[in-house]
Coordinates of C-alpha atoms in Angstrom, one line a residue:
Chain A
M1 CA -14.5 24.2 -9.3
S2 CA -14.9 24.6 -13.0
M3 CA -13.7 22.0 -15.4
K4 CA -11.0 24.3 -16.6
N5 CA -9.7 24.9 -13.1
F6 CA -9.9 21.2 -12.4
I7 CA -7.8 20.3 -15.4
K8 CA -5.3 23.1 -14.6
S9 CA -4.8 22.1 -11.0
N10 CA -4.6 18.4 -11.9
L11 CA -2.5 18.5 -15.1
P12 CA 0.3 16.2 -13.9
A13 CA -2.1 13.6 -12.5
I14 CA -4.1 13.7 -15.8
A15 CA -0.9 13.2 -17.8
V16 CA 0.1 10.3 -15.6
V17 CA -3.3 8.6 -15.9
L18 CA -3.2 8.9 -19.7
L19 CA 0.4 7.4 -19.7
A20 CA -0.8 4.7 -17.3
V21 CA -3.6 3.8 -19.7
V22 CA -1.1 3.6 -22.6
F23 CA 1.2 1.4 -20.5
M24 CA -1.7 -0.9 -19.5
A25 CA -2.7 -1.3 -23.2
V26 CA 0.9 -2.0 -24.3
G27 CA 1.3 -4.5 -21.5
A28 CA -2.0 -6.2 -22.4
W29 CA -1.0 -6.3 -26.1
R30 CA 2.4 -7.9 -25.2
G31 CA 0.6 -10.7 -23.2
E32 CA 1.6 -9.6 -19.7
I33 CA -1.8 -10.2 -18.3
A34 CA -1.5 -13.9 -19.0
V35 CA 1.8 -13.9 -17.0
V36 CA 0.2 -12.1 -14.1
L37 CA -2.8 -14.5 -14.2
K38 CA -0.7 -17.6 -14.4
K39 CA 1.4 -16.5 -11.4
A40 CA -1.7 -15.5 -9.4
V41 CA -3.9 -18.6 -9.9
N42 CA -1.1 -20.9 -8.7
I43 CA 0.2 -20.9 -5.1
C44 CA 3.3 -18.7 -5.1
L45 CA 5.8 -20.9 -3.2
E46 CA 8.2 -18.0 -2.8
C47 CA 5.5 -15.8 -1.3
I48 CA 4.6 -18.3 1.4
G49 CA 8.2 -19.2 2.2
I50 CA 8.6 -22.6 0.6
G51 CA 10.1 -22.0 -2.9
Chain B
M1 CA -23.3 3.1 18.0
L2 CA -23.4 5.4 15.0
K3 CA -21.0 7.8 16.7
K4 CA -18.5 5.0 17.4
L5 CA -18.8 3.8 13.8
K6 CA -18.1 7.4 12.6
E7 CA -15.1 7.7 14.9
N8 CA -13.7 4.5 13.6
G9 CA -14.8 5.1 10.0
R10 CA -11.5 4.4 8.4
T11 CA -11.0 1.1 10.3
V12 CA -14.5 0.0 9.3
F13 CA -13.8 0.9 5.7
Q14 CA -10.4 -1.0 5.8
L15 CA -12.1 -4.0 7.3
L16 CA -14.9 -4.0 4.7
Y17 CA -12.4 -3.4 1.8
T18 CA -10.2 -6.3 3.0
A19 CA -13.2 -8.6 3.4
V20 CA -14.5 -7.8 -0.1
T21 CA -11.2 -8.1 -1.9
N22 CA -10.4 -11.4 0.0
G23 CA -13.9 -12.8 -0.2
Y24 CA -13.2 -16.3 -1.4
I25 CA -14.2 -17.8 1.9
Y26 CA -14.0 -21.4 0.6
G27 CA -10.3 -21.0 0.1
F28 CA -9.6 -20.6 3.8
F29 CA -11.3 -23.9 4.6
G30 CA -10.1 -25.9 1.7
G31 CA -6.5 -24.7 1.7
K32 CA -7.0 -23.5 -2.0
I33 CA -6.6 -20.2 -3.7
F34 CA -9.1 -18.5 -6.0
K35 CA -8.4 -19.2 -9.7
G36 CA -10.8 -16.8 -11.4
K37 CA -10.1 -14.3 -14.2
T38 CA -10.3 -11.3 -11.8
K39 CA -6.8 -12.3 -10.7
G40 CA -5.5 -10.9 -14.0
F41 CA -6.1 -7.5 -12.4
C42 CA -4.2 -6.0 -9.5
V43 CA -5.7 -4.6 -6.3
P44 CA -4.1 -1.3 -5.2
G45 CA -2.7 -2.5 -1.8
L46 CA -0.2 -5.1 -0.7
N47 CA -2.4 -8.2 -0.8
C48 CA -0.7 -11.5 -1.5
Y49 CA -2.3 -13.4 -4.4
S50 CA -1.6 -16.6 -2.5
C51 CA -4.0 -15.5 0.3
P52 CA -6.7 -18.2 0.0
G53 CA -9.4 -15.5 -0.2
A54 CA -7.7 -13.1 -2.6
L55 CA -9.8 -12.2 -5.6
G56 CA -7.2 -10.0 -7.3
S57 CA -3.4 -9.9 -7.6
C58 CA -0.8 -8.2 -5.6
P59 CA 0.7 -5.4 -7.7
L60 CA 4.3 -5.9 -6.4
G61 CA 4.1 -9.7 -6.8
S62 CA 2.8 -9.2 -10.4
F63 CA 5.4 -6.6 -11.2
Q64 CA 8.2 -9.1 -10.2
A65 CA 6.4 -12.0 -11.9
V66 CA 6.5 -10.2 -15.3
L67 CA 10.1 -8.9 -14.7
S68 CA 11.4 -12.3 -13.9
D69 CA 9.7 -13.9 -16.9
R70 CA 12.3 -14.5 -19.6
K71 CA 10.1 -13.0 -22.3
F72 CA 9.9 -9.5 -20.7
K73 CA 12.4 -6.9 -19.6
F74 CA 9.8 -4.4 -18.3
A75 CA 6.3 -4.8 -16.8
F76 CA 4.2 -2.2 -18.7
Y77 CA 0.8 -3.6 -17.6
V78 CA 1.5 -3.5 -13.9
A79 CA 3.5 -0.3 -14.1
G80 CA 0.5 1.2 -15.7
I81 CA -1.8 0.0 -12.9
L82 CA 0.6 1.4 -10.3
M83 CA 0.8 4.7 -12.1
F84 CA -3.0 4.8 -12.4
F85 CA -3.6 4.1 -8.7
G86 CA -0.8 6.5 -7.8
A87 CA -2.1 9.4 -9.9
V88 CA -5.6 9.0 -8.6
F89 CA -5.1 8.1 -4.9
G90 CA -1.4 8.6 -4.0
R91 CA -0.7 7.1 -0.6
F92 CA -4.5 7.1 0.2
V93 CA -4.1 3.5 -0.9
C94 CA -1.7 2.9 2.1
G95 CA -4.1 4.5 4.6
W96 CA -7.4 3.0 3.3
L97 CA -6.9 0.2 0.8
C98 CA -4.0 -2.0 2.2
P99 CA -4.8 -5.1 4.2
F100 CA -1.3 -5.1 5.8
G101 CA -1.7 -1.5 6.6
L102 CA -4.9 -2.4 8.5
V103 CA -3.0 -5.1 10.4
Q104 CA -0.5 -2.5 11.5
D105 CA -3.2 0.0 12.5
L106 CA -4.9 -2.6 14.7
L107 CA -1.6 -3.7 16.3
Y108 CA -0.8 0.0 17.1
K109 CA -4.1 0.1 19.1
I110 CA -2.6 -2.4 21.6
P111 CA -1.6 -0.4 24.7
F112 CA 2.2 -0.2 25.3
P113 CA 4.0 1.8 28.1
K114 CA 6.1 3.9 25.7
K115 CA 5.0 4.3 22.2
L116 CA 7.6 5.9 19.8
R117 CA 6.7 8.7 17.4
K118 CA 9.4 7.3 15.1
L119 CA 12.4 5.0 15.1
P120 CA 15.9 6.5 15.8
G121 CA 17.4 7.2 12.4
D122 CA 14.0 7.8 10.8
K123 CA 15.5 10.6 8.7
W124 CA 17.5 8.0 6.8
L125 CA 15.5 4.8 7.4
K126 CA 12.6 6.2 5.5
Y127 CA 14.7 6.0 2.3
L128 CA 15.2 2.2 2.8
K129 CA 11.9 1.4 1.1
Y130 CA 13.1 3.1 -2.1
V131 CA 16.3 1.0 -2.0
I132 CA 14.2 -2.2 -1.4
F133 CA 12.1 -1.3 -4.4
A134 CA 15.1 -0.7 -6.7
V135 CA 17.1 -3.8 -5.5
F136 CA 14.5 -6.5 -4.5
V137 CA 11.6 -5.6 -6.8
V138 CA 13.4 -4.5 -9.9
L139 CA 17.2 -5.3 -10.1
L140 CA 17.4 -8.8 -8.6
P141 CA 14.3 -10.3 -10.4
L142 CA 15.6 -8.9 -13.6
T143 CA 19.3 -9.9 -13.4
V144 CA 19.6 -13.0 -11.2
L145 CA 18.4 -15.8 -13.5
D146 CA 18.3 -19.6 -13.4
I147 CA 19.6 -21.7 -16.3
I148 CA 16.4 -21.3 -18.3
G149 CA 16.6 -17.5 -17.9
Q150 CA 13.8 -17.2 -15.3
G151 CA 14.2 -14.9 -12.3
S152 CA 12.7 -14.9 -8.8
P153 CA 10.4 -12.5 -7.0
W154 CA 13.0 -11.5 -4.4
F155 CA 10.9 -9.2 -2.4
C156 CA 8.1 -11.8 -2.0
K157 CA 10.6 -14.5 -1.2
Y158 CA 12.8 -12.8 1.4
I159 CA 10.9 -9.8 2.8
C160 CA 7.1 -9.6 2.2
P161 CA 5.3 -10.1 5.6
S162 CA 1.9 -10.0 3.8
G163 CA 2.7 -13.2 2.0
T164 CA 3.5 -14.9 5.3
L165 CA 0.5 -13.6 7.2
F166 CA -2.2 -13.8 4.5
G167 CA -0.8 -16.5 2.3
A168 CA 1.4 -18.9 4.3
L169 CA -0.4 -19.1 7.6
P170 CA -3.9 -19.9 6.3
L171 CA -2.6 -22.3 3.8
F172 CA -0.4 -24.1 6.3
A173 CA -3.3 -24.3 8.7
A174 CA -5.5 -25.9 6.1
D175 CA -3.1 -28.1 4.1
E176 CA -0.8 -30.6 5.8
G177 CA 1.1 -31.2 2.5
I178 CA 2.1 -27.5 2.3
R179 CA 2.9 -27.4 6.0
G180 CA 5.3 -30.3 5.6
A181 CA 7.2 -28.4 2.9
A182 CA 8.2 -25.5 5.2
G183 CA 11.9 -25.1 5.8
G184 CA 14.5 -22.5 6.6
L185 CA 13.0 -19.9 4.3
F186 CA 9.7 -20.1 6.1
G187 CA 11.5 -19.7 9.4
W188 CA 13.2 -16.5 8.1
K189 CA 9.9 -15.1 6.8
T190 CA 8.2 -15.8 10.0
A191 CA 10.9 -14.1 11.9
V192 CA 10.5 -11.0 9.7
L193 CA 6.7 -11.1 10.3
V194 CA 7.1 -11.5 14.1
F195 CA 9.6 -8.7 14.2
L196 CA 7.3 -6.3 12.3
V197 CA 4.2 -7.4 14.4
L198 CA 6.0 -6.6 17.6
L199 CA 7.5 -3.3 16.2
S200 CA 4.0 -2.3 15.0
V201 CA 2.8 -2.2 18.6
V202 CA 5.4 0.4 19.5
V203 CA 5.8 2.4 16.4
Y204 CA 3.0 3.4 14.0
R205 CA 3.2 1.4 10.7
P206 CA 7.0 0.6 10.7
F207 CA 6.6 -1.5 7.5
C208 CA 4.9 1.3 5.5
R209 CA 7.4 3.8 6.7
Y210 CA 10.6 2.0 6.2
L211 CA 10.3 -1.1 4.1
C212 CA 7.3 -1.2 1.8
P213 CA 8.2 -0.7 -1.9
L214 CA 4.6 -0.2 -2.8
G215 CA 4.5 2.8 -0.4
A216 CA 7.7 4.0 -2.0
V217 CA 6.0 3.9 -5.4
Y218 CA 2.8 5.7 -4.3
S219 CA 4.8 8.3 -2.3
V220 CA 6.2 9.6 -5.5
F221 CA 2.7 10.5 -6.7
N222 CA 1.5 12.0 -3.4
P223 CA 2.2 15.6 -4.4
I224 CA 0.4 15.4 -7.8
A225 CA -2.4 12.8 -7.1
F226 CA -6.0 13.9 -7.7
Y227 CA -6.6 13.2 -4.0
R228 CA -4.3 15.5 -2.0
Y229 CA -4.4 17.9 0.8
K230 CA -4.5 21.7 0.7
V231 CA -3.7 24.1 3.6
D232 CA -5.5 27.4 3.6
A233 CA -2.8 29.9 4.5
D234 CA -5.4 32.4 5.6
K235 CA -6.9 30.0 8.2
C236 CA -3.7 28.2 9.3
T237 CA -2.0 29.6 12.4
K238 CA 0.8 27.0 12.4
C239 CA -0.3 25.9 15.9
G240 CA 1.1 22.4 15.2
K241 CA -2.0 20.5 16.3
C242 CA -2.0 18.7 12.9
Q243 CA 1.5 17.4 13.5
K244 CA 0.6 16.3 17.0
A245 CA -2.3 14.3 15.6
C246 CA -0.3 12.8 12.8
K247 CA 1.0 9.4 13.7
M248 CA 3.5 9.6 10.8
D249 CA 4.8 12.8 12.5
I250 CA 4.4 15.1 9.4
K251 CA 4.4 18.9 9.6
V252 CA 1.2 19.0 7.7
Y253 CA 1.0 22.8 7.8
E254 CA 4.3 23.0 6.0
K255 CA 4.1 20.0 3.7
P256 CA 0.5 18.7 3.3
N257 CA 1.5 16.4 0.5
D258 CA 4.6 14.9 2.2
P259 CA 5.6 11.6 0.6
E260 CA 5.0 9.8 3.9
C261 CA 1.4 11.0 4.3
I262 CA -1.0 8.1 4.1
R263 CA -4.1 10.3 4.1
C264 CA -5.6 8.9 7.3
G265 CA -7.3 12.2 7.8
D266 CA -6.3 12.7 11.5
C267 CA -4.8 16.1 10.7
V268 CA -8.0 17.3 9.0
K269 CA -10.0 16.3 12.0
A270 CA -7.5 17.8 14.5
C271 CA -7.3 21.3 12.8
P272 CA -9.4 23.6 15.0
Y273 CA -9.6 26.2 12.1
G274 CA -10.6 23.8 9.3
A275 CA -7.5 24.9 7.4
I276 CA -6.6 21.5 6.0
C277 CA -8.9 20.0 3.4
P278 CA -8.7 17.2 0.8
S279 CA -8.8 18.3 -2.8
V280 CA -11.8 15.9 -3.2
K281 CA -14.2 16.8 -0.5
L282 CA -17.3 14.8 0.2
K283 CA -19.0 17.2 2.6
K284 CA -18.3 20.6 4.2
K285 CA -16.6 20.7 7.6
K286 CA -18.7 21.9 10.4
S287 CA -16.2 24.7 11.2
E288 CA -16.6 26.0 7.6
E289 CA -20.3 25.9 7.8
K290 CA -20.2 27.9 11.1
Q291 CA -18.0 30.6 9.5
K292 CA -20.6 31.0 6.8

């Protein structure tokens, strides 16, 4: 499959990947990674049925 | 030996993947969880970040964590990760990269007198996962807030069986303090887990089919993902062998990119004409080589 055909047959997926990268960058810029990390490095009491 | 490995290639892959992404062995013995920086990134499958071995974060838990934080009204970072995995893999994640999917696969291997192809009401029940995503993952964490404006991860708290199995049970086993704090909520979550474990012996992947919000998200991407299936209309005779082989009961010859398809590859193997092929192909099928 040539690059042109690959792009043509995967156009929606390429668009979503590009949008995903923008979303991740915006989220990182807003400080969301810190929220994820803070939640993930402490035992999630709700997840294990305590909190 | 090699033949057996090849036959069970997906299970071997799932086991290795689960072992690698949950490789913090010390956590299982010490009743601790991993605290490294890799937890700032989400793994693609349903993998509780309170599993003692988890090296990454659960995308659903992280999504709810950001939404329920009073500073944010949308989780761009995790939404981006979900979109990325969705656009690249679609529900291949469910079939190959999800620890709880692996558990259900193994449970379904247990012999049972009458296995069911699907649950009664499957036609409607399969939409339940979208409702759970909208209500328990998005709406409730965003709108039900405590006095300081903080929400709760409702799906993790009341439904997620992965948290109970991979998080609660190992931690309870290793830490008496945590075990002592268990109450009614733990009883409820254990009941959900036991129900799904028993159901998984009879029906193939009931949690993925009817309840999993992560599967709901990835299912939307199935038709457009880089990894998808194609049916060669010239080769396909609509014999139905693909549907017979499909444990999710999908008419692959009509809808190769059905939202419910978890890309297990059973239909590809079952097709006697080599008519079904993944868009990303690692090697030529023997039947194709023979034709040439």
